[in-house]
PDB file of C-alpha atoms in Angstrom:
ATOM      1  CA  MET A1388     138.150  47.853 101.738  1.00 53.00           C
ATOM      2  CA  SER A1389     140.737  50.246 100.281  1.00 51.00           C
ATOM      3  CA  GLN A1390     139.938  52.728  97.523  1.00 51.00           C
ATOM      4  CA  PRO A1391     141.709  50.770  94.734  1.00 51.00           C
ATOM      5  CA  GLU A1392     140.006  47.523  95.823  1.00 53.00           C
ATOM      6  CA  SER A1393     136.648  49.309  95.952  1.00 53.00           C
ATOM      7  CA  ALA A1394     137.173  50.675  92.451  1.00 47.00           C
ATOM      8  CA  VAL A1395     138.026  47.221  91.116  1.00 47.00           C
ATOM      9  CA  ALA A1396     134.973  45.745  92.843  1.00 51.00           C
ATOM     10  CA  ASP A1397     132.726  48.434  91.340  1.00 51.00           C
ATOM     11  CA  ALA A1398     134.159  47.832  87.882  1.00 47.00           C
ATOM     12  CA  GLN A1399     133.730  44.060  88.168  1.00 50.00           C
ATOM     13  CA  ALA A1400     130.198  44.417  89.453  1.00 51.00           C
ATOM     14  CA  GLY A1401     129.290  46.570  86.518  1.00 51.00           C
ATOM     15  CA  GLY A1402     128.519  49.668  88.642  1.00 49.00           C
ATOM     16  CA  PRO A1403     126.019  52.250  87.539  1.00 48.00           C
ATOM     17  CA  ALA A1404     125.398  52.259  83.835  1.00 42.00           C
ATOM     18  CA  THR A1405     126.530  55.839  83.589  1.00 45.00           C
ATOM     19  CA  ASP A1406     129.900  55.207  85.232  1.00 54.00           C
ATOM     20  CA  SER A1407     132.862  54.991  82.877  1.00 68.00           C
ATOM     21  CA  LEU A1408     136.250  53.660  83.944  1.00 64.00           C
ATOM     22  CA  ALA A1409     137.598  57.228  83.958  1.00 63.00           C
ATOM     23  CA  GLU A1410     134.806  58.332  86.289  1.00 72.00           C
ATOM     24  CA  LEU A1411     135.435  55.378  88.590  1.00 63.00           C
ATOM     25  CA  ALA A1412     139.124  56.239  88.705  1.00 59.00           C
ATOM     26  CA  ARG A1413     138.423  59.865  89.584  1.00 67.00           C
ATOM     27  CA  ARG A1414     135.881  58.909  92.241  1.00 69.00           C
ATOM     28  CA  HIS A1415     138.349  56.636  94.003  1.00 57.00           C
ATOM     29  CA  GLY A1416     141.412  58.860  93.609  1.00 59.00           C
ATOM     30  CA  LEU A1417     143.225  56.695  91.063  1.00 56.00           C
ATOM     31  CA  ARG A1418     145.613  58.206  88.504  1.00 55.00           C
ATOM     32  CA  ARG A1419     147.324  56.921  85.400  1.00 58.00           C
ATOM     33  CA  ALA A1420     150.611  55.127  86.053  1.00 53.00           C
ATOM     34  CA  ILE A1421     152.288  57.255  83.357  1.00 62.00           C
ATOM     35  CA  ALA A1422     150.890  60.759  83.011  1.00 70.00           C
ATOM     36  CA  ARG A1423     152.367  63.869  81.429  1.00 80.00           C
ATOM     37  CA  PRO A1424     153.241  66.414  84.132  1.00 86.00           C
ATOM     38  CA  SER A1425     152.572  70.096  83.699  1.00 89.00           C
ATOM     39  CA  LEU A1426     155.200  72.002  81.759  1.00 91.00           C
ATOM     40  CA  PRO A1427     156.683  73.814  84.820  1.00 92.00           C
ATOM     41  CA  SER A1428     156.795  70.524  86.742  1.00 93.00           C
ATOM     42  CA  TYR A1429     158.455  68.833  83.770  1.00 93.00           C
ATOM     43  CA  VAL A1430     161.153  71.498  83.625  1.00 94.00           C
ATOM     44  CA  ARG A1431     161.825  71.047  87.368  1.00 95.00           C
ATOM     45  CA  GLN A1432     162.079  67.269  86.962  1.00 93.00           C
ATOM     46  CA  LEU A1433     164.482  67.721  84.094  1.00 94.00           C
ATOM     47  CA  TRP A1434     166.657  70.110  86.082  1.00 94.00           C
ATOM     48  CA  ALA A1435     166.755  67.587  88.942  1.00 94.00           C
ATOM     49  CA  ARG A1436     168.221  65.032  86.496  1.00 93.00           C
ATOM     50  CA  ARG A1437     170.950  67.369  85.191  1.00 92.00           C
ATOM     51  CA  HIS A1438     173.700  65.255  86.748  1.00 94.00           C
ATOM     52  CA  PHE A1439     172.326  62.159  85.018  1.00 92.00           C
ATOM     53  CA  VAL A1440     172.339  64.030  81.680  1.00 93.00           C
ATOM     54  CA  LEU A1441     175.990  65.014  82.126  1.00 93.00           C
ATOM     55  CA  LYS A1442     177.126  61.571  83.299  1.00 93.00           C
ATOM     56  CA  TYR A1443     175.244  59.790  80.530  1.00 91.00           C
ATOM     57  CA  ALA A1444     176.717  62.091  77.878  1.00 91.00           C
ATOM     58  CA  THR A1445     180.238  61.636  79.232  1.00 89.00           C
ATOM     59  CA  SER A1446     179.942  57.846  79.392  1.00 88.00           C
ATOM     60  CA  ARG A1447     178.719  57.737  75.797  1.00 85.00           C
ATOM     61  CA  ASN A1448     181.686  59.814  74.688  1.00 80.00           C
ATOM     62  CA  VAL A1449     184.135  57.552  76.498  1.00 78.00           C
ATOM     63  CA  SER A1450     182.630  54.335  75.135  1.00 79.00           C
ATOM     64  CA  LYS A1451     181.972  55.569  71.584  1.00 73.00           C
ATOM     65  CA  TYR A1452     185.481  54.908  70.274  1.00 66.00           C
ATOM     66  CA  SER A1453     186.643  52.435  72.923  1.00 66.00           C
ATOM     67  CA  ASP A1454     187.002  49.600  70.383  1.00 69.00           C
ATOM     68  CA  SER A1455     189.207  51.564  67.962  1.00 68.00           C
ATOM     69  CA  ALA A1456     192.982  51.849  68.153  1.00 63.00           C
ATOM     70  CA  LEU A1457     193.023  55.664  68.002  1.00 65.00           C
ATOM     71  CA  GLY A1458     190.181  56.015  70.495  1.00 65.00           C
ATOM     72  CA  GLN A1459     189.031  59.569  71.176  1.00 67.00           C
ATOM     73  CA  LEU A1460     191.264  60.959  68.410  1.00 74.00           C
ATOM     74  CA  TRP A1461     188.519  60.016  65.970  1.00 73.00           C
ATOM     75  CA  GLN A1462     186.463  62.869  67.402  1.00 71.00           C
ATOM     76  CA  LEU A1463     188.960  65.201  65.709  1.00 72.00           C
ATOM     77  CA  LEU A1464     190.056  63.058  62.791  1.00 77.00           C
ATOM     78  CA  THR A1465     186.572  62.535  61.332  1.00 75.00           C
ATOM     79  CA  PRO A1466     185.742  66.216  60.670  1.00 70.00           C
ATOM     80  CA  LEU A1467     189.354  66.900  59.632  1.00 75.00           C
ATOM     81  CA  LEU A1468     189.287  64.080  57.068  1.00 80.00           C
ATOM     82  CA  ASN A1469     185.943  65.316  55.774  1.00 72.00           C
ATOM     83  CA  ALA A1470     187.371  68.825  55.489  1.00 72.00           C
ATOM     84  CA  GLY A1471     190.366  67.459  53.573  1.00 76.00           C
ATOM     85  CA  VAL A1472     188.118  65.726  51.050  1.00 78.00           C
ATOM     86  CA  TYR A1473     185.951  68.819  50.631  1.00 73.00           C
ATOM     87  CA  PHE A1474     189.030  71.034  50.211  1.00 71.00           C
ATOM     88  CA  LEU A1475     190.299  68.782  47.420  1.00 77.00           C
ATOM     89  CA  MET A1476     186.923  68.759  45.659  1.00 71.00           C
ATOM     90  CA  PHE A1477     185.784  72.336  46.113  1.00 66.00           C
ATOM     91  CA  GLY A1478     188.989  74.231  46.844  1.00 62.00           C
ATOM     92  CA  VAL A1479     191.364  72.614  44.350  1.00 66.00           C
ATOM     93  CA  ILE A1480     189.276  70.957  41.634  1.00 65.00           C
ATOM     94  CA  LEU A1481     186.427  73.504  41.518  1.00 58.00           C
ATOM     95  CA  GLY A1482     188.682  76.467  42.336  1.00 59.00           C
ATOM     96  CA  GLN A1483     186.733  78.000  45.226  1.00 61.00           C
ATOM     97  CA  GLN A1484     189.949  78.975  47.012  1.00 64.00           C
ATOM     98  CA  LYS A1485     190.690  81.510  44.272  1.00 69.00           C
ATOM     99  CA  ASP A1486     187.577  83.538  45.083  1.00 70.00           C
ATOM    100  CA  ILE A1487     187.477  83.283  48.897  1.00 80.00           C
ATOM    101  CA  PRO A1488     190.230  84.690  51.153  1.00 81.00           C
ATOM    102  CA  ASN A1489     191.787  82.115  53.496  1.00 84.00           C
ATOM    103  CA  TYR A1490     189.685  79.323  52.044  1.00 84.00           C
ATOM    104  CA  THR A1491     191.263  76.728  54.349  1.00 84.00           C
ATOM    105  CA  ALA A1492     189.952  78.443  57.498  1.00 87.00           C
ATOM    106  CA  PHE A1493     186.701  79.286  55.678  1.00 90.00           C
ATOM    107  CA  LEU A1494     186.045  75.642  54.783  1.00 87.00           C
ATOM    108  CA  ILE A1495     187.131  73.998  58.048  1.00 87.00           C
ATOM    109  CA  THR A1496     185.045  76.461  60.083  1.00 91.00           C
ATOM    110  CA  GLY A1497     182.013  75.536  58.001  1.00 91.00           C
ATOM    111  CA  VAL A1498     182.647  71.796  58.334  1.00 88.00           C
ATOM    112  CA  PHE A1499     183.133  71.884  62.123  1.00 90.00           C
ATOM    113  CA  ILE A1500     180.115  74.104  62.818  1.00 94.00           C
ATOM    114  CA  PHE A1501     177.841  72.109  60.519  1.00 94.00           C
ATOM    115  CA  THR A1502     179.043  68.817  62.031  1.00 91.00           C
ATOM    116  CA  PHE A1503     178.038  70.053  65.499  1.00 93.00           C
ATOM    117  CA  THR A1504     174.418  70.503  64.411  1.00 95.00           C
ATOM    118  CA  GLN A1505     174.357  67.436  62.178  1.00 94.00           C
ATOM    119  CA  ARG A1506     175.513  65.054  64.901  1.00 92.00           C
ATOM    120  CA  THR A1507     173.257  66.572  67.551  1.00 95.00           C
ATOM    121  CA  VAL A1508     170.108  66.383  65.445  1.00 95.00           C
ATOM    122  CA  THR A1509     170.929  62.890  64.141  1.00 94.00           C
ATOM    123  CA  GLY A1510     171.619  61.631  67.668  1.00 93.00           C
ATOM    124  CA  GLY A1511     168.445  63.250  68.969  1.00 92.00           C
ATOM    125  CA  ALA A1512     166.352  61.550  66.302  1.00 93.00           C
ATOM    126  CA  LYS A1513     167.563  58.170  67.580  1.00 91.00           C
ATOM    127  CA  SER A1514     167.633  58.996  71.292  1.00 92.00           C
ATOM    128  CA  ILE A1515     164.176  57.581  72.079  1.00 91.00           C
ATOM    129  CA  SER A1516     163.977  54.673  69.644  1.00 88.00           C
ATOM    130  CA  GLY A1517     167.503  53.591  70.576  1.00 88.00           C
ATOM    131  CA  ASN A1518     166.898  53.548  74.337  1.00 89.00           C
ATOM    132  CA  LEU A1519     163.530  51.820  74.667  1.00 88.00           C
ATOM    133  CA  SER A1520     164.752  49.341  77.294  1.00 88.00           C
ATOM    134  CA  MET A1521     165.861  52.200  79.569  1.00 89.00           C
ATOM    135  CA  ILE A1522     162.635  54.118  78.984  1.00 89.00           C
ATOM    136  CA  ARG A1523     160.475  51.118  79.826  1.00 86.00           C
ATOM    137  CA  ALA A1524     162.483  50.196  82.925  1.00 86.00           C
ATOM    138  CA  LEU A1525     163.068  53.594  84.539  1.00 85.00           C
ATOM    139  CA  HIS A1526     160.927  56.633  85.291  1.00 86.00           C
ATOM    140  CA  PHE A1527     162.562  59.936  84.312  1.00 88.00           C
ATOM    141  CA  PRO A1528     161.732  62.868  82.017  1.00 91.00           C
ATOM    142  CA  ARG A1529     162.347  61.520  78.512  1.00 93.00           C
ATOM    143  CA  ALA A1530     163.773  64.844  77.349  1.00 94.00           C
ATOM    144  CA  ALA A1531     166.888  63.931  79.337  1.00 95.00           C
ATOM    145  CA  LEU A1532     167.919  61.587  76.508  1.00 95.00           C
ATOM    146  CA  PRO A1533     168.035  64.055  73.579  1.00 95.00           C
ATOM    147  CA  LEU A1534     169.570  66.591  75.974  1.00 96.00           C
ATOM    148  CA  ALA A1535     172.314  64.108  76.832  1.00 95.00           C
ATOM    149  CA  TYR A1536     173.042  63.615  73.122  1.00 94.00           C
ATOM    150  CA  ALA A1537     173.347  67.398  72.736  1.00 95.00           C
ATOM    151  CA  VAL A1538     175.745  67.602  75.693  1.00 94.00           C
ATOM    152  CA  GLN A1539     177.755  64.731  74.215  1.00 92.00           C
ATOM    153  CA  GLU A1540     178.252  66.638  70.975  1.00 92.00           C
ATOM    154  CA  LEU A1541     179.072  69.813  72.899  1.00 93.00           C
ATOM    155  CA  GLN A1542     181.860  67.934  74.669  1.00 89.00           C
ATOM    156  CA  GLN A1543     183.212  66.788  71.314  1.00 87.00           C
ATOM    157  CA  LEU A1544     182.948  70.310  69.938  1.00 88.00           C
ATOM    158  CA  ALA A1545     185.257  71.578  72.686  1.00 86.00           C
ATOM    159  CA  TRP A1546     188.080  69.483  71.198  1.00 82.00           C
ATOM    160  CA  SER A1547     187.137  70.465  67.665  1.00 84.00           C
ATOM    161  CA  MET A1548     187.222  74.178  68.516  1.00 88.00           C
ATOM    162  CA  GLY A1549     190.745  73.768  69.866  1.00 86.00           C
ATOM    163  CA  VAL A1550     191.848  72.262  66.551  1.00 84.00           C
ATOM    164  CA  LEU A1551     189.917  74.903  64.591  1.00 88.00           C
ATOM    165  CA  THR A1552     191.601  77.710  66.543  1.00 89.00           C
ATOM    166  CA  ALA A1553     195.031  76.235  65.808  1.00 87.00           C
ATOM    167  CA  ILE A1554     194.239  75.941  62.086  1.00 86.00           C
ATOM    168  CA  VAL A1555     192.920  79.503  61.925  1.00 89.00           C
ATOM    169  CA  LEU A1556     196.121  80.787  63.547  1.00 91.00           C
ATOM    170  CA  LEU A1557     198.327  78.700  61.262  1.00 87.00           C
ATOM    171  CA  THR A1558     196.598  80.121  58.192  1.00 86.00           C
ATOM    172  CA  GLY A1559     197.647  83.649  59.143  1.00 86.00           C
ATOM    173  CA  GLU A1560     194.759  84.961  61.234  1.00 87.00           C
ATOM    174  CA  SER A1561     195.434  86.872  64.450  1.00 88.00           C
ATOM    175  CA  PRO A1562     193.281  86.938  67.592  1.00 90.00           C
ATOM    176  CA  THR A1563     190.988  89.959  67.818  1.00 90.00           C
ATOM    177  CA  ILE A1564     188.480  91.327  70.303  1.00 92.00           C
ATOM    178  CA  ARG A1565     185.724  89.628  68.258  1.00 90.00           C
ATOM    179  CA  TRP A1566     186.992  86.225  69.375  1.00 92.00           C
ATOM    180  CA  LEU A1567     185.357  86.942  72.736  1.00 93.00           C
ATOM    181  CA  LEU A1568     181.975  86.528  71.002  1.00 93.00           C
ATOM    182  CA  VAL A1569     182.736  82.953  69.910  1.00 93.00           C
ATOM    183  CA  PRO A1570     181.079  81.456  73.053  1.00 94.00           C
ATOM    184  CA  VAL A1571     177.979  83.583  72.363  1.00 95.00           C
ATOM    185  CA  ALA A1572     177.692  82.255  68.821  1.00 95.00           C
ATOM    186  CA  LEU A1573     178.211  78.678  70.050  1.00 95.00           C
ATOM    187  CA  LEU A1574     175.587  79.165  72.784  1.00 96.00           C
ATOM    188  CA  LEU A1575     173.032  80.275  70.201  1.00 96.00           C
ATOM    189  CA  GLN A1576     173.847  77.245  68.084  1.00 97.00           C
ATOM    190  CA  LEU A1577     173.639  74.923  71.094  1.00 96.00           C
ATOM    191  CA  ILE A1578     170.183  76.276  71.964  1.00 97.00           C
ATOM    192  CA  PHE A1579     169.048  75.698  68.402  1.00 97.00           C
ATOM    193  CA  ASN A1580     170.556  72.194  68.410  1.00 97.00           C
ATOM    194  CA  VAL A1581     168.724  71.276  71.619  1.00 97.00           C
ATOM    195  CA  GLY A1582     165.388  72.439  70.220  1.00 97.00           C
ATOM    196  CA  ALA A1583     165.906  70.686  66.876  1.00 96.00           C
ATOM    197  CA  SER A1584     167.064  67.528  68.677  1.00 96.00           C
ATOM    198  CA  LEU A1585     163.945  67.457  70.872  1.00 96.00           C
ATOM    199  CA  PHE A1586     161.713  67.962  67.855  1.00 96.00           C
ATOM    200  CA  MET A1587     163.423  65.178  65.895  1.00 95.00           C
ATOM    201  CA  ALA A1588     163.423  62.880  68.949  1.00 94.00           C
ATOM    202  CA  ARG A1589     159.618  62.794  68.909  1.00 94.00           C
ATOM    203  CA  VAL A1590     159.525  62.385  65.115  1.00 93.00           C
ATOM    204  CA  GLY A1591     162.070  59.560  65.257  1.00 91.00           C
ATOM    205  CA  ALA A1592     160.211  57.827  68.101  1.00 89.00           C
ATOM    206  CA  PHE A1593     157.051  57.325  66.070  1.00 89.00           C
ATOM    207  CA  ALA A1594     158.203  57.544  62.445  1.00 86.00           C
ATOM    208  CA  ARG A1595     160.739  54.735  62.280  1.00 78.00           C
ATOM    209  CA  ASP A1596     161.550  55.407  58.610  1.00 83.00           C
ATOM    210  CA  MET A1597     163.036  58.755  59.637  1.00 86.00           C
ATOM    211  CA  ASN A1598     166.354  57.074  60.440  1.00 83.00           C
ATOM    212  CA  GLN A1599     166.554  55.997  56.791  1.00 87.00           C
ATOM    213  CA  LEU A1600     165.687  59.471  55.528  1.00 91.00           C
ATOM    214  CA  LEU A1601     168.025  61.403  57.819  1.00 92.00           C
ATOM    215  CA  PRO A1602     171.235  60.841  55.794  1.00 90.00           C
ATOM    216  CA  PHE A1603     169.573  62.338  52.701  1.00 93.00           C
ATOM    217  CA  ILE A1604     168.119  65.229  54.700  1.00 92.00           C
ATOM    218  CA  MET A1605     171.495  65.989  56.257  1.00 93.00           C
ATOM    219  CA  ARG A1606     173.316  65.810  52.935  1.00 91.00           C
ATOM    220  CA  THR A1607     170.860  68.277  51.399  1.00 92.00           C
ATOM    221  CA  TRP A1608     171.193  70.527  54.439  1.00 93.00           C
ATOM    222  CA  LEU A1609     174.983  70.386  54.096  1.00 90.00           C
ATOM    223  CA  TYR A1610     174.944  71.637  50.508  1.00 88.00           C
ATOM    224  CA  ALA A1611     172.433  74.372  51.360  1.00 88.00           C
ATOM    225  CA  SER A1612     174.415  75.746  54.318  1.00 89.00           C
ATOM    226  CA  GLY A1613     177.285  77.465  52.526  1.00 85.00           C
ATOM    227  CA  VAL A1614     179.905  75.123  53.943  1.00 86.00           C
ATOM    228  CA  PHE A1615     181.888  75.080  50.666  1.00 83.00           C
ATOM    229  CA  PHE A1616     180.899  78.422  49.157  1.00 82.00           C
ATOM    230  CA  SER A1617     179.921  81.965  50.090  1.00 81.00           C
ATOM    231  CA  ILE A1618     176.136  82.324  50.201  1.00 78.00           C
ATOM    232  CA  PRO A1619     176.116  86.133  49.702  1.00 75.00           C
ATOM    233  CA  ALA A1620     178.291  85.782  46.587  1.00 72.00           C
ATOM    234  CA  ARG A1621     176.098  83.056  45.147  1.00 70.00           C
ATOM    235  CA  VAL A1622     172.695  84.646  45.769  1.00 69.00           C
ATOM    236  CA  ASP A1623     173.800  87.899  44.136  1.00 68.00           C
ATOM    237  CA  ASP A1624     174.238  86.006  40.856  1.00 69.00           C
ATOM    238  CA  LEU A1625     170.806  84.368  40.933  1.00 68.00           C
ATOM    239  CA  PRO A1626     168.233  85.422  38.322  1.00 70.00           C
ATOM    240  CA  GLU A1627     164.943  86.965  39.459  1.00 69.00           C
ATOM    241  CA  SER A1628     163.078  83.736  38.685  1.00 67.00           C
ATOM    242  CA  LEU A1629     165.093  82.005  41.411  1.00 69.00           C
ATOM    243  CA  SER A1630     164.772  84.728  44.043  1.00 67.00           C
ATOM    244  CA  PHE A1631     163.066  82.260  46.410  1.00 74.00           C
ATOM    245  CA  VAL A1632     166.368  80.352  46.638  1.00 75.00           C
ATOM    246  CA  ARG A1633     167.923  83.456  48.215  1.00 74.00           C
ATOM    247  CA  TYR A1634     165.394  83.365  51.063  1.00 77.00           C
ATOM    248  CA  VAL A1635     165.812  79.615  51.573  1.00 81.00           C
ATOM    249  CA  LEU A1636     169.581  79.971  51.897  1.00 81.00           C
ATOM    250  CA  GLU A1637     169.502  83.122  54.004  1.00 80.00           C
ATOM    251  CA  LEU A1638     166.923  81.708  56.430  1.00 87.00           C
ATOM    252  CA  ASN A1639     168.905  78.493  56.903  1.00 91.00           C
ATOM    253  CA  PRO A1640     169.795  78.407  60.626  1.00 94.00           C
ATOM    254  CA  VAL A1641     173.046  76.477  60.214  1.00 94.00           C
ATOM    255  CA  ALA A1642     174.193  78.900  57.519  1.00 92.00           C
ATOM    256  CA  ALA A1643     173.706  81.747  60.010  1.00 92.00           C
ATOM    257  CA  TYR A1644     175.825  80.036  62.679  1.00 95.00           C
ATOM    258  CA  ILE A1645     178.546  79.257  60.141  1.00 94.00           C
ATOM    259  CA  GLU A1646     178.593  82.876  58.918  1.00 91.00           C
ATOM    260  CA  LEU A1647     178.806  84.165  62.495  1.00 92.00           C
ATOM    261  CA  MET A1648     181.764  81.951  63.332  1.00 93.00           C
ATOM    262  CA  ARG A1649     183.590  82.874  60.131  1.00 92.00           C
ATOM    263  CA  ASP A1650     183.060  86.551  60.872  1.00 90.00           C
ATOM    264  CA  LEU A1651     184.500  86.180  64.354  1.00 92.00           C
ATOM    265  CA  LEU A1652     187.538  84.092  63.373  1.00 91.00           C
ATOM    266  CA  ILE A1653     188.469  85.310  59.870  1.00 89.00           C
ATOM    267  CA  HIS A1654     189.471  88.960  59.537  1.00 84.00           C
ATOM    268  CA  GLU A1655     188.615  89.387  55.844  1.00 79.00           C
ATOM    269  CA  HIS A1656     185.241  87.672  56.072  1.00 79.00           C
ATOM    270  CA  THR A1657     182.249  89.990  56.094  1.00 74.00           C
ATOM    271  CA  PRO A1658     179.017  88.386  57.364  1.00 72.00           C
ATOM    272  CA  PRO A1659     175.682  89.157  55.719  1.00 73.00           C
ATOM    273  CA  GLN A1660     173.369  91.527  57.595  1.00 76.00           C
ATOM    274  CA  TRP A1661     170.884  88.760  58.323  1.00 81.00           C
ATOM    275  CA  ALA A1662     173.301  86.477  60.205  1.00 84.00           C
ATOM    276  CA  TRP A1663     172.821  87.615  63.822  1.00 89.00           C
ATOM    277  CA  THR A1664     169.069  88.149  63.466  1.00 91.00           C
ATOM    278  CA  THR A1665     168.564  84.734  61.892  1.00 92.00           C
ATOM    279  CA  ALA A1666     170.758  83.020  64.491  1.00 93.00           C
ATOM    280  CA  ILE A1667     168.883  84.510  67.452  1.00 95.00           C
ATOM    281  CA  PHE A1668     165.450  83.868  65.936  1.00 96.00           C
ATOM    282  CA  TRP A1669     166.143  80.196  65.203  1.00 96.00           C
ATOM    283  CA  ALA A1670     167.660  79.590  68.646  1.00 97.00           C
ATOM    284  CA  VAL A1671     164.568  80.891  70.446  1.00 97.00           C
ATOM    285  CA  PHE A1672     162.060  79.416  68.004  1.00 97.00           C
ATOM    286  CA  ALA A1673     163.640  75.946  67.928  1.00 97.00           C
ATOM    287  CA  LEU A1674     163.931  75.670  71.715  1.00 97.00           C
ATOM    288  CA  VAL A1675     160.373  76.796  72.447  1.00 97.00           C
ATOM    289  CA  VAL A1676     158.695  74.769  69.706  1.00 97.00           C
ATOM    290  CA  GLY A1677     160.961  71.727  70.052  1.00 97.00           C
ATOM    291  CA  PHE A1678     160.588  71.477  73.831  1.00 97.00           C
ATOM    292  CA  TRP A1679     156.810  71.958  73.714  1.00 96.00           C
ATOM    293  CA  TYR A1680     156.399  69.461  70.871  1.00 96.00           C
ATOM    294  CA  PHE A1681     158.466  66.807  72.684  1.00 96.00           C
ATOM    295  CA  TRP A1682     156.730  67.352  76.037  1.00 95.00           C
ATOM    296  CA  ARG A1683     153.280  66.898  74.464  1.00 93.00           C
ATOM    297  CA  ALA A1684     154.035  63.206  73.822  1.00 91.00           C
ATOM    298  CA  GLU A1685     155.860  62.510  77.097  1.00 90.00           C
ATOM    299  CA  GLU A1686     153.514  59.711  78.231  1.00 87.00           C
ATOM    300  CA  ARG A1687     153.659  57.946  74.849  1.00 87.00           C
ATOM    301  CA  TYR A1688     157.394  57.281  74.627  1.00 87.00           C
ATOM    302  CA  GLY A1689     158.296  53.627  75.024  1.00 79.00           C
ATOM    303  CA  ARG A1690     154.723  52.374  74.841  1.00 76.00           C
ATOM    304  CA  GLY A1691     153.453  49.897  72.276  1.00 57.00           C
TER     305      GLY A1691
END
């Protein structure tokens, strides 16, 4: 009789009173069908699926706008239209362009950089709950799904950065040596996005109401990220009783990435001292915590 058959026979016969099912399984060499691998093993499995992550992200990008007449142009038109509305509201009606040099480049940089994080985190929050049939049918590291959503948004950002560069040049800016640091700033933001996406993927998998709350969370995050206004100029005017608001705004990770990109692209923009430190801290912190938090529930995704 084989080991599995022997284990079943022992369980059906009742076995020793002290034997639990877990002890029977260990005695006969049985393991759970779905078990969380060790963290190093999980990272290796994920790396082995890197081609799947890239292909899945690319196919989602291709199919996303396949039913619309303008197709992939909507990847550029959506943030540009949003920037146009914000420019009318904040630049023209509220007069922000009078106080901020090159407000057009200032605003569009903020919109594009914020949109990169917003879409990545929103997609990550739905990556598990929206792909349950795949999760239940196939065995693969579940972190591949939020990673694919992050790669998808990175592919879209490549087009957006081309448009942003053209707009910055058309508004009178000239290329400088600092432009070489743009990929570094984007890499830090990508690392943060991946970590935040993994964290929200687990939250969204088990807290189904999160998808209803996300639009409100993202809208609040948008207004707190200095997309339409200069954070250093605003916090200097705050009274002492609201000093905590300064720390909330200055520790905002997206605000740091926006300030970095503005500093690199806009000559007259001076970033706050905290920008690089905050950007690096949040990139490392989000990736480590987000990956660990997601991996801890690996065997629970798609069950129930």
